[in-house]
Coordinates of C-alpha atoms in Angstrom, one line a residue:
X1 CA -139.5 39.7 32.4
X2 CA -139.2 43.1 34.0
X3 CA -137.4 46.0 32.7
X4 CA -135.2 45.5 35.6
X5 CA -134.8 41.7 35.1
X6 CA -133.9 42.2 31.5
X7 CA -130.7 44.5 33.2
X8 CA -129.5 41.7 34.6
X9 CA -129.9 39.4 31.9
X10 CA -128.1 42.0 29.6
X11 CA -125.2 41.9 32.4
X12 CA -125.5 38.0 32.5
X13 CA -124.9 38.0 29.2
X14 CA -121.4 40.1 29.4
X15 CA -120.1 38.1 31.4
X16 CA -121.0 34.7 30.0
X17 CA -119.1 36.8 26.9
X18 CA -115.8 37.6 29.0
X19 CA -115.8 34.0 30.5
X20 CA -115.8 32.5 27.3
X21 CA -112.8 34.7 26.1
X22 CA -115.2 36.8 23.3
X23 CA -114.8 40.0 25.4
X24 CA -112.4 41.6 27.9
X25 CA -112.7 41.8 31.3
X26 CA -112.6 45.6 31.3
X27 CA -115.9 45.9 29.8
X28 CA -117.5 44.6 33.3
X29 CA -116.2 47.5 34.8
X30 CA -117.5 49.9 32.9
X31 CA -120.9 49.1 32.5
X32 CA -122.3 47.8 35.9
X33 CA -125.3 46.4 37.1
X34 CA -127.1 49.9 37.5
X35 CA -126.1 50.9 34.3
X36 CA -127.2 48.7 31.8
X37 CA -129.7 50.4 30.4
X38 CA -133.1 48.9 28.7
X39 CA -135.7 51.3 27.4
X40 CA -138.7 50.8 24.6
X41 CA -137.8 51.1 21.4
X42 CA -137.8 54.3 19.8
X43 CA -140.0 55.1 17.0
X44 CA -139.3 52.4 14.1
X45 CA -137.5 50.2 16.6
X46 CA -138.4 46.9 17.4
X47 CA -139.3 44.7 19.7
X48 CA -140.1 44.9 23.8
X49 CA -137.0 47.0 24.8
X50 CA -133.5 48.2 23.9
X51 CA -130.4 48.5 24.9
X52 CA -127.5 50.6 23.8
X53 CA -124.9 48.7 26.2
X54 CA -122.7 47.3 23.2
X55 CA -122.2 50.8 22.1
X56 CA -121.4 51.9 25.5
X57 CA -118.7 48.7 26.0
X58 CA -117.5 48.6 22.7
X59 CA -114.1 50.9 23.2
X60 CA -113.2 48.7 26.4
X61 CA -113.3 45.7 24.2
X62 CA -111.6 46.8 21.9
X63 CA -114.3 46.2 18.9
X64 CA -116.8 47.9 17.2
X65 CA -120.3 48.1 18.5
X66 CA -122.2 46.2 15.8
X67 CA -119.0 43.0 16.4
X68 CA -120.6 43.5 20.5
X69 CA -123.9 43.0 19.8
X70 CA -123.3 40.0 17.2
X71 CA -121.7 38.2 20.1
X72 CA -124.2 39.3 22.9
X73 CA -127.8 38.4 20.6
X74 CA -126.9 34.9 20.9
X75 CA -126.8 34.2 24.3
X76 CA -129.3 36.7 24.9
X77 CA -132.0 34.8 22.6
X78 CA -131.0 32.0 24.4
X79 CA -132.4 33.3 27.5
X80 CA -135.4 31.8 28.9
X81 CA -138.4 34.4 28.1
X82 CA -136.8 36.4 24.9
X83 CA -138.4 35.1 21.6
X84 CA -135.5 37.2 19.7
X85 CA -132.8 39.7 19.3
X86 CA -132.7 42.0 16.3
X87 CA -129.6 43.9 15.8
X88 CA -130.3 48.0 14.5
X89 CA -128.1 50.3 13.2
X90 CA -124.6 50.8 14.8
X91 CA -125.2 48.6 17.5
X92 CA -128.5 48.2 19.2
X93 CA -129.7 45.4 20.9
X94 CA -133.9 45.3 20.5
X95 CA -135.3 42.4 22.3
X96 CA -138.4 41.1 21.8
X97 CA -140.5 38.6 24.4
X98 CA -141.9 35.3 24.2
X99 CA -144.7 36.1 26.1
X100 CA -146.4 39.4 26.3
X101 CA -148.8 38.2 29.1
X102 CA -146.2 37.0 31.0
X103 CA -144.4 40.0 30.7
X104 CA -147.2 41.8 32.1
X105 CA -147.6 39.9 35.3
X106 CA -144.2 40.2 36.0
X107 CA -144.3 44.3 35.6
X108 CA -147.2 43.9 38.0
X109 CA -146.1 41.8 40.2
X110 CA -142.7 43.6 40.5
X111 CA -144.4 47.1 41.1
X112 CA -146.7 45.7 43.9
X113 CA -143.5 44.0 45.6
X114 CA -141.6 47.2 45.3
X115 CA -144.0 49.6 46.1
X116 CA -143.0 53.0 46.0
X117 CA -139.1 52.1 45.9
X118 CA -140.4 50.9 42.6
X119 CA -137.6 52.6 39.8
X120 CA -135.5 53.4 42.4
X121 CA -131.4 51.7 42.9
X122 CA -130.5 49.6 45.8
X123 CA -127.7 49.5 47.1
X124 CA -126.8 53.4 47.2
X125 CA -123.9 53.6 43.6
X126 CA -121.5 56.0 46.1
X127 CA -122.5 58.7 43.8
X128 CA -122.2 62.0 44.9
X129 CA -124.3 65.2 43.4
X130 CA -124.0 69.2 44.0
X131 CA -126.8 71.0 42.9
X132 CA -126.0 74.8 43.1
X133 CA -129.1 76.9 42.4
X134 CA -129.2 81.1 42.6
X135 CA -131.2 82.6 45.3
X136 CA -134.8 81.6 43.3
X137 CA -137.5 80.2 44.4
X138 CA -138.6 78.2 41.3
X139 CA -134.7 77.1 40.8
X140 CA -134.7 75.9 44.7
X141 CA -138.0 74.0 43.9
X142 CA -136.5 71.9 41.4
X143 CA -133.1 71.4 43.1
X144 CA -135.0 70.2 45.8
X145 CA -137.2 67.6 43.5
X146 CA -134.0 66.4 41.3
X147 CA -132.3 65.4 44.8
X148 CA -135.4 63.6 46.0
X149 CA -135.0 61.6 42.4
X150 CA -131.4 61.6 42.3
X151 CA -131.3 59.9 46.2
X152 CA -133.9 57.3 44.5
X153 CA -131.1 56.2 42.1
X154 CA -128.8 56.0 45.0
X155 CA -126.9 59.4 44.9
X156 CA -126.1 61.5 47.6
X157 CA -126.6 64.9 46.7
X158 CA -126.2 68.1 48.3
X159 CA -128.2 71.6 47.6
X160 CA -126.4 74.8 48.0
X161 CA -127.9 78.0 47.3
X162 CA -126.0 81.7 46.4
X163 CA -126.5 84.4 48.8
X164 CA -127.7 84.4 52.0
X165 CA -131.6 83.0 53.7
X166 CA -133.9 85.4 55.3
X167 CA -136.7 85.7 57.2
X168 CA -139.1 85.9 54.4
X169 CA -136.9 83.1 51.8
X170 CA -137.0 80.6 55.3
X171 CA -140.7 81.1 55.0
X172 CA -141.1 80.8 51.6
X173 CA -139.1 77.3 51.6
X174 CA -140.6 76.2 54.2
X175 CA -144.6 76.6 52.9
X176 CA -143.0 74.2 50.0
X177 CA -141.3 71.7 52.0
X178 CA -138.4 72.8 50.2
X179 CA -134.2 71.9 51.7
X180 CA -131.1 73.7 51.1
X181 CA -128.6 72.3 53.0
X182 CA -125.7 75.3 52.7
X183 CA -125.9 79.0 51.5
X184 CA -122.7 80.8 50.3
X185 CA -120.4 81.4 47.4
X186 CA -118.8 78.2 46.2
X187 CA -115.0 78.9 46.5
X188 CA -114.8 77.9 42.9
X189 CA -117.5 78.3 40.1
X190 CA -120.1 75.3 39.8
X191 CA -122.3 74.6 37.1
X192 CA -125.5 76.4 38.2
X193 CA -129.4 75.4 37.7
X194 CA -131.1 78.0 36.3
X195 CA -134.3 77.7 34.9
X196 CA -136.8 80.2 33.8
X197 CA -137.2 82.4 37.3
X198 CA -140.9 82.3 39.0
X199 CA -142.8 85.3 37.2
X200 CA -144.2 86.7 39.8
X201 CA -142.9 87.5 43.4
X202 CA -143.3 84.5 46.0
X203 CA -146.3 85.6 47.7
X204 CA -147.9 84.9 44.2
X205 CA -146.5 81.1 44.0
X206 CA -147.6 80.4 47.7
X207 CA -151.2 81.7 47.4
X208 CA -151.6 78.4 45.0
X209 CA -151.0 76.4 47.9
X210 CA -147.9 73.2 48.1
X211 CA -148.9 71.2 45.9
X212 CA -150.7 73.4 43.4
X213 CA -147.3 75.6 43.5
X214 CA -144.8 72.8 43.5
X215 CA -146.7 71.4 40.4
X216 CA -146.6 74.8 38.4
X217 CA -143.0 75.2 38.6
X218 CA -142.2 71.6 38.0
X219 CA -144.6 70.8 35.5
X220 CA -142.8 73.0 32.8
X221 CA -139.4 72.1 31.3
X222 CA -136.8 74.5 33.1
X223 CA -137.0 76.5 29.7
X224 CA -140.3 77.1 29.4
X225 CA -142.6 80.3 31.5
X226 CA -144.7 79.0 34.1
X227 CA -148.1 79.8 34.6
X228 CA -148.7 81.3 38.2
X229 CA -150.9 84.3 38.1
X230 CA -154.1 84.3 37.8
X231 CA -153.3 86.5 34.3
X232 CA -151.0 83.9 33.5
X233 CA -153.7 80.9 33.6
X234 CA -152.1 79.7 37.1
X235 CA -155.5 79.6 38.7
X236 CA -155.7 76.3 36.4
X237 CA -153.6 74.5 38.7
X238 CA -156.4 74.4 41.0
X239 CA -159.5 73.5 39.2
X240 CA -160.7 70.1 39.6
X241 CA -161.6 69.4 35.6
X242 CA -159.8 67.6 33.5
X243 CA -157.8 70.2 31.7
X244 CA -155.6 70.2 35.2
X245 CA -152.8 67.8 34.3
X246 CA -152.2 68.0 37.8
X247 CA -155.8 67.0 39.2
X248 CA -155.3 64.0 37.2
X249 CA -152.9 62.8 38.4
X250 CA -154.3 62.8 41.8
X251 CA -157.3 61.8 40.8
X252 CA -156.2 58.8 39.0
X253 CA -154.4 58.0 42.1
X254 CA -158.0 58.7 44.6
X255 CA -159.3 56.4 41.7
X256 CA -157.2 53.3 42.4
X257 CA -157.6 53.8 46.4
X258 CA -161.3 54.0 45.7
X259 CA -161.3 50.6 43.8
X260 CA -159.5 48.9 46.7
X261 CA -161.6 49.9 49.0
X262 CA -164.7 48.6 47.1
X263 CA -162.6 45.4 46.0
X264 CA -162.2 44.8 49.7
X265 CA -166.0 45.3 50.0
X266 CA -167.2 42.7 47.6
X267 CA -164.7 40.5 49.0
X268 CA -161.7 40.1 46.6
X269 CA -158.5 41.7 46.5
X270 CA -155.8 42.0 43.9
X271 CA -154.1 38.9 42.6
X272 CA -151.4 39.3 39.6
X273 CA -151.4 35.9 38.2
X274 CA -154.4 35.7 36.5
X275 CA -156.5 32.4 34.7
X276 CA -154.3 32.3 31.6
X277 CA -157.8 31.3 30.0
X278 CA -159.3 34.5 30.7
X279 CA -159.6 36.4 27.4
X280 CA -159.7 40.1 28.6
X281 CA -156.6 39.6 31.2
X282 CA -153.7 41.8 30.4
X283 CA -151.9 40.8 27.4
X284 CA -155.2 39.7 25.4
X285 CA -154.8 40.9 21.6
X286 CA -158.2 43.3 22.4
X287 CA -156.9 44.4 25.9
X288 CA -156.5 47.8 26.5
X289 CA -154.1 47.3 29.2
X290 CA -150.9 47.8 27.1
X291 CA -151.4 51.7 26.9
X292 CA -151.0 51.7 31.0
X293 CA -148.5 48.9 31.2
X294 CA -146.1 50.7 28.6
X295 CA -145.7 53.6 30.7
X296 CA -145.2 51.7 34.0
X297 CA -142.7 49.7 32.1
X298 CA -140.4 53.2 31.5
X299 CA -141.3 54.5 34.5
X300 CA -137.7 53.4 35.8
X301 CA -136.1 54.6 33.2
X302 CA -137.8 58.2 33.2
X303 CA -136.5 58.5 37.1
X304 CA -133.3 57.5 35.9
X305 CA -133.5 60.8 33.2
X306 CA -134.8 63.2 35.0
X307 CA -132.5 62.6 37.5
X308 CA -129.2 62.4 35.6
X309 CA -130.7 66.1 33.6
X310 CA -131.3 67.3 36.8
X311 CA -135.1 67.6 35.1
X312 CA -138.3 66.7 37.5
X313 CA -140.3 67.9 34.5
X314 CA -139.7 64.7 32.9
X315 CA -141.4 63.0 35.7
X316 CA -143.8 64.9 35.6
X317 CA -145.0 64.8 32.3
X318 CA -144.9 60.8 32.9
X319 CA -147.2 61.0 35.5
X320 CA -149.8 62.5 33.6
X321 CA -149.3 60.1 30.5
X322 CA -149.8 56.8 33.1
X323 CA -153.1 59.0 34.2
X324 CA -154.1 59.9 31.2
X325 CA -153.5 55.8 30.0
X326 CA -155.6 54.8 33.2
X327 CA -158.4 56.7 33.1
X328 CA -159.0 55.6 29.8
X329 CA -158.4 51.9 30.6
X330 CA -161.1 52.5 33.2
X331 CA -163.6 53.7 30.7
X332 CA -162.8 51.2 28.1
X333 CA -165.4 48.1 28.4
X334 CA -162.8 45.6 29.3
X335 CA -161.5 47.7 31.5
X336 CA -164.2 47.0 34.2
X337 CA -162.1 46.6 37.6
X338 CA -165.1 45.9 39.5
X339 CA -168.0 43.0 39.2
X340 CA -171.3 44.4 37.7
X341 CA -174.6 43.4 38.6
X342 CA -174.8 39.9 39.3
X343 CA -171.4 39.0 38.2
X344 CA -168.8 37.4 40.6
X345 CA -165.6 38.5 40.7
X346 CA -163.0 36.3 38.3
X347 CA -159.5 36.2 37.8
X348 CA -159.9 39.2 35.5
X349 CA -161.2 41.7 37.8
X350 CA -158.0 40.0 40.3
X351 CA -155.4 41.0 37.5
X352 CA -157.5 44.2 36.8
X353 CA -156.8 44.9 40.1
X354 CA -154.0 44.8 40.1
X355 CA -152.6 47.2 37.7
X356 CA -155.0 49.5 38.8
X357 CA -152.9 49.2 42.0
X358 CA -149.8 49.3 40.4
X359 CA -150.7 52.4 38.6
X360 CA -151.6 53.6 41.9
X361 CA -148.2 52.5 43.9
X362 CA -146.6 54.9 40.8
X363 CA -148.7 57.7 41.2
X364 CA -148.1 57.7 44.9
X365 CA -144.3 57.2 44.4
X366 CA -143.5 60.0 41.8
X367 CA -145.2 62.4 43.2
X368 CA -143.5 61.9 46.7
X369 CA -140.5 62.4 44.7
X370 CA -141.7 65.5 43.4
X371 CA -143.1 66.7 46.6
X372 CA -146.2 66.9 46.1
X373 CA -149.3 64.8 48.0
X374 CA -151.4 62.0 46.7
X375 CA -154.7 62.4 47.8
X376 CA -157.2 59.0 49.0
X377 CA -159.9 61.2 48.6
X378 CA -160.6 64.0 45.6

């Protein structure tokens, strides 16, 4: 079950609850289908996933939290692929799986189908966003990524920028593929983004080149300095050496373009369901898969934060986490995507295969959403 199966389940669940008389119908229409929220347990949780949704009900029905999730456990455990529902502290549902193998296939097999619209909501919600940034070019860089995320969870959002463009600021945009659609002084004050400004004058941040220079303004939380100088350390943005959280991302991504090419040359491609027999598939107790498939799993729900905190950071930082879980599921000995020597290619190397390429359909997705390329050759 996938995290955005498990949203619907969750829903299914409400409503079985209202039909049956347990709940009122108002609690339907305030939590709908994009907004039931499942996520992995915190630290000292339990199970699979989470969900906070009887806390977020529980004033509509008219009962506390923890009386909303004692009716909703039941007939979620009674859901074909949850094993259990445990019930922690004021209210939250944790839901564990029957089958973490299956569970892993479906992930797969939803990210593949999905491709890069993977995490995002369909139909558009009818939500409407203003993001209202000051004349700066690292603010304008992340109003422009946290509308490209906020438009993948169905929002319509509009940029606006104080003051007025120029010859130079048109230029400066432009060299970062970056959109303000109105300049001017709001009639009435909006909240404004304002992050840490650029240190350094835009000439500075362009030398780095797009992607370099989107990346070292994104990369940091709004908060933070970033690195663009070469005093700063900014020159690190372009080395190709591991330290470069941005290199490894990209290269991660090269990586799983790579293995489908040479998949394609021994003759197999990439095949989710895999021979349940197959000891090192994904989900085996001595697979290392789990650390690459955790973070796919949250993926969703990271777009869904760093768009609501107006905070690309955030999706950032999760891209270099799946890289970082990949290219050590790669060097790990049952990690092997392709056949060595004489060995034929098996069900395993399918299903390896196929994360690799999920990882890869993620890599490509967030950072289009960050604005940034994703290179088929590093």
């Amino acid at each position: 079950m996938t995290p955005a199966e498990l949203s619907r389940t969750v829903l299914r669940a409400m409503r079985s609850a209202v039909d049956a008389g347990e709940l009122s119908g108002d609690v339907t229409a305030s939590v709908g289908a994009g907004n039931v929220r499942v996520e992995r347990p915190r630290p000292g949780g339990r199970g699979d996933f989470a969900t906070n949704v009887a806390l977020q009900i529980a004033r509509a029905a008219g009962r506390t939290p923890r009386d909303v999730a004692e009716m909703l456990s039941p007939r979620l455990a009674a859901e074909p692929g949850i094993a259990g529902v445990d019930i922690t502290g004021p209210g939250f549902l944790n839901i564990t799986f029957t089958d973490a193998r299956a569970h892993a296939t479906a992930l797969v097999r939803e990210i593949c189908e999905r491709g890069r619209c993977y995490g995002h909501v369909h139909p558009d919600t009818g939500g409407l966003a203003q993001i209202h940034v000051p004349r700066e070019l690292r603010a304008a860089v992340i109003a422009d990524s946290a509308r490209r995320i906020l438009r993948s969870q169905g929002v319509l959002v509009r940029v606006t920028c104080e003051g007025e463009p120029d010859p130079a600021w048109a230029a400066a945009l432009d060299a970062l593929d970056v959109r303000i659609d109105a300049y001017g002084r709001p009639p009435e004050p909006l909240p404004t983004l304002r992050p840490v400004p650029a240190p350094a004058p835009a000439d500075a941040v362009l030398r780095l080149g797009r992607d370099a220079a989107r990346w070292a303004l994104l990369h940091p939380a709004p908060h933070d300095h970033p690195r663009v100088t070469p005093e700063q350390g900014g020159d690190e943005h372009l080395v190709q050496r591991e330290s470069n959280p941005l290199f490894r991302v990209q290269y991660a991504y090269a990586r799983t373009r790579a293995l489908t090419r040479n998949a394609a040359a021994l003759g197999f491609t990439a095949q989710p369901e895999r021979d349940p027999a197959a000891e090192d598939a994904p989900g085996h107790p001595d697979d290392p898969a789990p650390a690459l498939l955790t973070p796919l799993g949250d993926y969703p729900a990271t777009l869904a934060s760093a768009g609501r905190h107006r905070a690309p950071d955030r999706l950032a930082r999760q891209l270099v986490v799946i890289a970082d879980a990949f290219l050590a599921l790669q060097s790990a000995p049952q990690g092997a995507v392709l056949p060595r020597g004489d060995e034929k290619p098996s069900a395993a190397h399918r299903a390896r295969l196929a994360l690799a390429e999920a990882a890869g359909t993620v890599f490509a997705g967030g950072l289009s959403l960050l604005g940034i390329n994703a290179p088929e050759f590093v």
